[in-house]
Amino acid sequence: MERKSIDEPRRRKPSGAAVIRADLTEALFRALFEEWADTGYAAISLERVAARAGAGKAAIYRRWPSKRDFACDAIASVGVGLGEFSDHGSLAADIAAYLQKTRRVLRHPLVRRIVPDLVAERIRSEDLAKVLGHLATARRALGETLLDRAIARGELDAGIDRELALDFIPSPLYWRMVVRGKPVSTADLSRQSTALVAALKAC
């Protein structure tokens, strides 16, 4: 068998820098949201995002070909989990849990600053509109399970207007916290929950 000369160059192993690290991806998402909160979507600088994450700009382009793709993946990575749709034993308890979890999310300083800008960008950007549409579809599917449970318990009529019901559930909390910028107390959540249960029974 022919032996290689000791002078023959050895083949280099792939550098670890080329590996897509999950921890760096998460750091880039976090840095993107921080930059977005500070500047708005239109003024996001990928160089600044990379610097916030302690990386080079190449780390972004190894993962995403554009700012839009980056933003869409970042939104998708957190969007469906924003809310609470698990079974708490009754429609009133399910709605209360949903409102409590959503209030915690909307209280986050980054979320509070990004969400209004995101709504505006949905109108301007077809790409963001698509990912937000997919996200809304996924979240509404989870909301459907909440309605299905209430119907199975006999708390809601099987003929409920589901589209109207799913529009109702987040609306009072979103309007007060995001549109009006007002705080929501525990007592406010209780009143909203009671009102929503009554509204859903009337749908």
Short mmCIF file of C-alpha atoms in Angstrom, two decimals:
data_model
loop_
_atom_site.label_atom_id
_atom_site.label_comp_id
_atom_site.label_asym_id
_atom_site.label_seq_id
_atom_site.Cartn_x
_atom_site.Cartn_y
_atom_site.Cartn_z
CA MET A 1 0.00 0.00 0.00
CA GLU A 2 1.36 3.41 -0.95
CA ARG A 3 2.23 5.61 2.02
CA LYS A 4 1.78 9.36 2.00
CA SER A 5 4.87 11.48 2.36
CA ILE A 6 5.24 13.27 5.66
CA ASP A 7 5.70 16.41 3.60
CA GLU A 8 2.27 16.01 1.97
CA PRO A 9 -0.19 18.55 3.42
CA ARG A 10 -2.87 17.11 5.65
CA ARG A 11 -6.51 17.76 4.86
CA ARG A 12 -7.93 20.30 7.32
CA LYS A 13 -10.99 19.47 9.34
CA PRO A 14 -13.93 21.86 9.01
CA SER A 15 -13.56 24.82 11.30
CA GLY A 16 -15.90 24.98 14.29
CA ALA A 17 -16.73 28.56 13.22
CA ALA A 18 -18.76 27.15 10.32
CA VAL A 19 -21.04 25.15 12.60
CA ILE A 20 -24.49 26.67 13.10
CA ARG A 21 -24.62 26.93 16.88
CA ALA A 22 -28.05 26.96 18.48
CA ASP A 23 -26.89 29.18 21.35
CA LEU A 24 -25.59 31.80 18.92
CA THR A 25 -28.82 31.66 16.93
CA GLU A 26 -30.76 32.39 20.14
CA ALA A 27 -28.36 35.23 20.98
CA LEU A 28 -28.90 36.69 17.50
CA PHE A 29 -32.68 36.52 17.90
CA ARG A 30 -32.43 38.29 21.27
CA ALA A 31 -30.11 40.94 19.81
CA LEU A 32 -32.49 41.48 16.88
CA PHE A 33 -35.42 42.10 19.22
CA GLU A 34 -33.33 44.52 21.30
CA GLU A 35 -32.30 46.44 18.19
CA TRP A 36 -35.86 46.39 16.87
CA ALA A 37 -37.19 47.83 20.13
CA ASP A 38 -34.60 50.62 20.01
CA THR A 39 -34.86 51.61 16.34
CA GLY A 40 -37.96 50.16 14.71
CA TYR A 41 -37.82 47.55 11.96
CA ALA A 42 -36.89 49.87 9.10
CA ALA A 43 -33.77 51.17 10.87
CA ILE A 44 -32.43 47.81 12.09
CA SER A 45 -28.69 47.49 11.44
CA LEU A 46 -27.49 43.91 11.06
CA GLU A 47 -23.98 45.03 12.00
CA ARG A 48 -25.30 46.34 15.32
CA VAL A 49 -27.38 43.20 15.84
CA ALA A 50 -24.30 41.02 15.33
CA ALA A 51 -22.26 43.20 17.70
CA ARG A 52 -24.98 42.96 20.39
CA ALA A 53 -24.78 39.17 20.07
CA GLY A 54 -20.98 39.17 20.27
CA ALA A 55 -20.67 37.86 16.72
CA GLY A 56 -19.73 38.99 13.22
CA LYS A 57 -22.21 39.91 10.52
CA ALA A 58 -21.26 36.69 8.69
CA ALA A 59 -22.95 34.74 11.50
CA ILE A 60 -26.25 36.27 10.39
CA TYR A 61 -25.77 35.63 6.67
CA ARG A 62 -24.76 32.02 7.28
CA ARG A 63 -28.25 31.56 8.70
CA TRP A 64 -30.46 33.98 6.77
CA PRO A 65 -30.10 35.57 3.32
CA SER A 66 -31.84 38.81 4.32
CA LYS A 67 -33.09 40.90 7.22
CA ARG A 68 -36.65 39.85 6.42
CA ASP A 69 -35.82 36.15 6.64
CA PHE A 70 -34.00 36.80 9.91
CA ALA A 71 -36.96 38.73 11.32
CA CYS A 72 -39.49 36.14 10.13
CA ASP A 73 -37.61 33.29 11.81
CA ALA A 74 -37.22 35.31 14.99
CA ILE A 75 -40.95 36.03 15.13
CA ALA A 76 -41.83 32.41 14.36
CA SER A 77 -39.48 31.19 17.12
CA VAL A 78 -41.47 32.93 19.86
CA GLY A 79 -44.90 33.67 18.44
CA VAL A 80 -47.00 30.55 18.99
CA GLY A 81 -45.97 30.30 22.64
CA LEU A 82 -47.29 33.76 23.45
CA GLY A 83 -50.41 32.84 25.34
CA GLU A 84 -51.94 30.03 27.36
CA PHE A 85 -54.36 27.53 25.86
CA SER A 86 -54.07 24.52 28.19
CA ASP A 87 -57.00 22.92 29.99
CA HIS A 88 -57.81 24.45 33.39
CA GLY A 89 -61.13 22.70 33.89
CA SER A 90 -63.63 25.33 32.76
CA LEU A 91 -64.09 28.03 30.15
CA ALA A 92 -63.74 30.77 32.78
CA ALA A 93 -60.51 29.26 34.12
CA ASP A 94 -59.11 28.77 30.60
CA ILE A 95 -59.84 32.39 29.68
CA ALA A 96 -58.37 33.67 32.96
CA ALA A 97 -55.16 31.69 32.40
CA TYR A 98 -54.91 32.97 28.83
CA LEU A 99 -55.29 36.59 29.96
CA GLN A 100 -52.76 36.22 32.78
CA LYS A 101 -50.10 34.71 30.51
CA THR A 102 -50.72 37.23 27.75
CA ARG A 103 -50.52 40.13 30.20
CA ARG A 104 -47.10 38.87 31.36
CA VAL A 105 -45.90 38.79 27.76
CA LEU A 106 -47.25 42.24 26.90
CA ARG A 107 -45.63 43.69 30.02
CA HIS A 108 -42.17 42.78 28.71
CA PRO A 109 -40.43 46.03 27.68
CA LEU A 110 -39.22 44.64 24.32
CA VAL A 111 -42.62 43.22 23.42
CA ARG A 112 -44.36 46.43 24.42
CA ARG A 113 -42.16 48.43 22.02
CA ILE A 114 -42.01 45.95 19.14
CA VAL A 115 -45.66 44.94 18.78
CA PRO A 116 -47.00 48.33 17.55
CA ASP A 117 -44.15 48.56 15.03
CA LEU A 118 -44.82 44.98 13.93
CA VAL A 119 -48.44 45.83 13.18
CA ALA A 120 -47.32 48.77 11.03
CA GLU A 121 -44.71 46.66 9.21
CA ARG A 122 -47.33 44.06 8.39
CA ILE A 123 -48.93 46.63 6.11
CA ARG A 124 -45.60 47.64 4.53
CA SER A 125 -43.93 44.24 4.14
CA GLU A 126 -45.55 41.37 2.26
CA ASP A 127 -42.97 38.94 3.68
CA LEU A 128 -43.69 39.89 7.28
CA ALA A 129 -47.41 39.83 6.52
CA LYS A 130 -47.08 36.20 5.42
CA VAL A 131 -45.22 35.03 8.51
CA LEU A 132 -47.61 36.92 10.78
CA GLY A 133 -50.50 35.32 8.91
CA HIS A 134 -49.04 31.85 9.49
CA LEU A 135 -48.48 32.71 13.15
CA ALA A 136 -52.06 33.93 13.56
CA THR A 137 -53.33 30.72 11.95
CA ALA A 138 -51.29 28.58 14.36
CA ARG A 139 -52.46 30.56 17.39
CA ARG A 140 -56.08 30.46 16.29
CA ALA A 141 -55.80 26.69 15.92
CA LEU A 142 -54.80 26.57 19.60
CA GLY A 143 -57.74 28.84 20.39
CA GLU A 144 -60.00 26.38 18.56
CA THR A 145 -59.01 23.70 21.09
CA LEU A 146 -60.09 26.04 23.90
CA LEU A 147 -63.49 26.42 22.23
CA ASP A 148 -63.75 22.67 21.57
CA ARG A 149 -63.18 21.92 25.25
CA ALA A 150 -65.86 24.40 26.31
CA ILE A 151 -68.32 22.89 23.80
CA ALA A 152 -67.55 19.37 25.07
CA ARG A 153 -68.22 20.55 28.65
CA GLY A 154 -71.56 22.03 27.58
CA GLU A 155 -70.41 25.59 28.32
CA LEU A 156 -70.69 26.84 24.74
CA ASP A 157 -73.08 26.07 21.91
CA ALA A 158 -71.67 23.90 19.13
CA GLY A 159 -72.87 26.45 16.59
CA ILE A 160 -70.76 29.27 18.06
CA ASP A 161 -69.36 31.80 15.57
CA ARG A 162 -65.76 30.69 15.94
CA GLU A 163 -64.19 33.51 13.95
CA LEU A 164 -65.95 36.11 16.07
CA ALA A 165 -65.13 34.24 19.28
CA LEU A 166 -61.42 34.00 18.45
CA ASP A 167 -61.37 37.72 17.62
CA PHE A 168 -62.99 38.52 20.96
CA ILE A 169 -60.62 36.61 23.25
CA PRO A 170 -57.45 38.75 22.93
CA SER A 171 -59.11 42.03 22.00
CA PRO A 172 -59.82 43.80 25.36
CA LEU A 173 -56.36 43.08 26.75
CA TYR A 174 -54.55 43.98 23.53
CA TRP A 175 -56.53 47.20 23.07
CA ARG A 176 -55.87 48.38 26.60
CA MET A 177 -52.19 47.46 26.87
CA VAL A 178 -50.90 47.94 23.32
CA VAL A 179 -53.22 50.45 21.66
CA ARG A 180 -53.93 52.61 24.72
CA GLY A 181 -50.73 51.87 26.63
CA LYS A 182 -52.60 51.43 29.91
CA PRO A 183 -51.76 49.04 32.78
CA VAL A 184 -54.04 46.11 33.51
CA SER A 185 -54.55 45.06 37.13
CA THR A 186 -55.60 41.68 38.48
CA ALA A 187 -59.07 43.12 39.05
CA ASP A 188 -59.14 44.30 35.41
CA LEU A 189 -58.24 40.77 34.28
CA SER A 190 -61.08 39.34 36.36
CA ARG A 191 -63.59 41.75 34.81
CA GLN A 192 -62.29 41.05 31.31
CA SER A 193 -62.52 37.30 31.90
CA THR A 194 -66.12 37.55 33.09
CA ALA A 195 -67.07 39.75 30.14
CA LEU A 196 -65.35 37.45 27.64
CA VAL A 197 -67.12 34.34 28.94
CA ALA A 198 -70.46 36.15 28.59
CA ALA A 199 -69.53 37.36 25.09
CA LEU A 200 -68.48 33.89 23.95
CA LYS A 201 -71.80 32.45 25.14
CA ALA A 202 -73.57 35.05 23.01
CA CYS A 203 -71.58 34.35 19.83
#
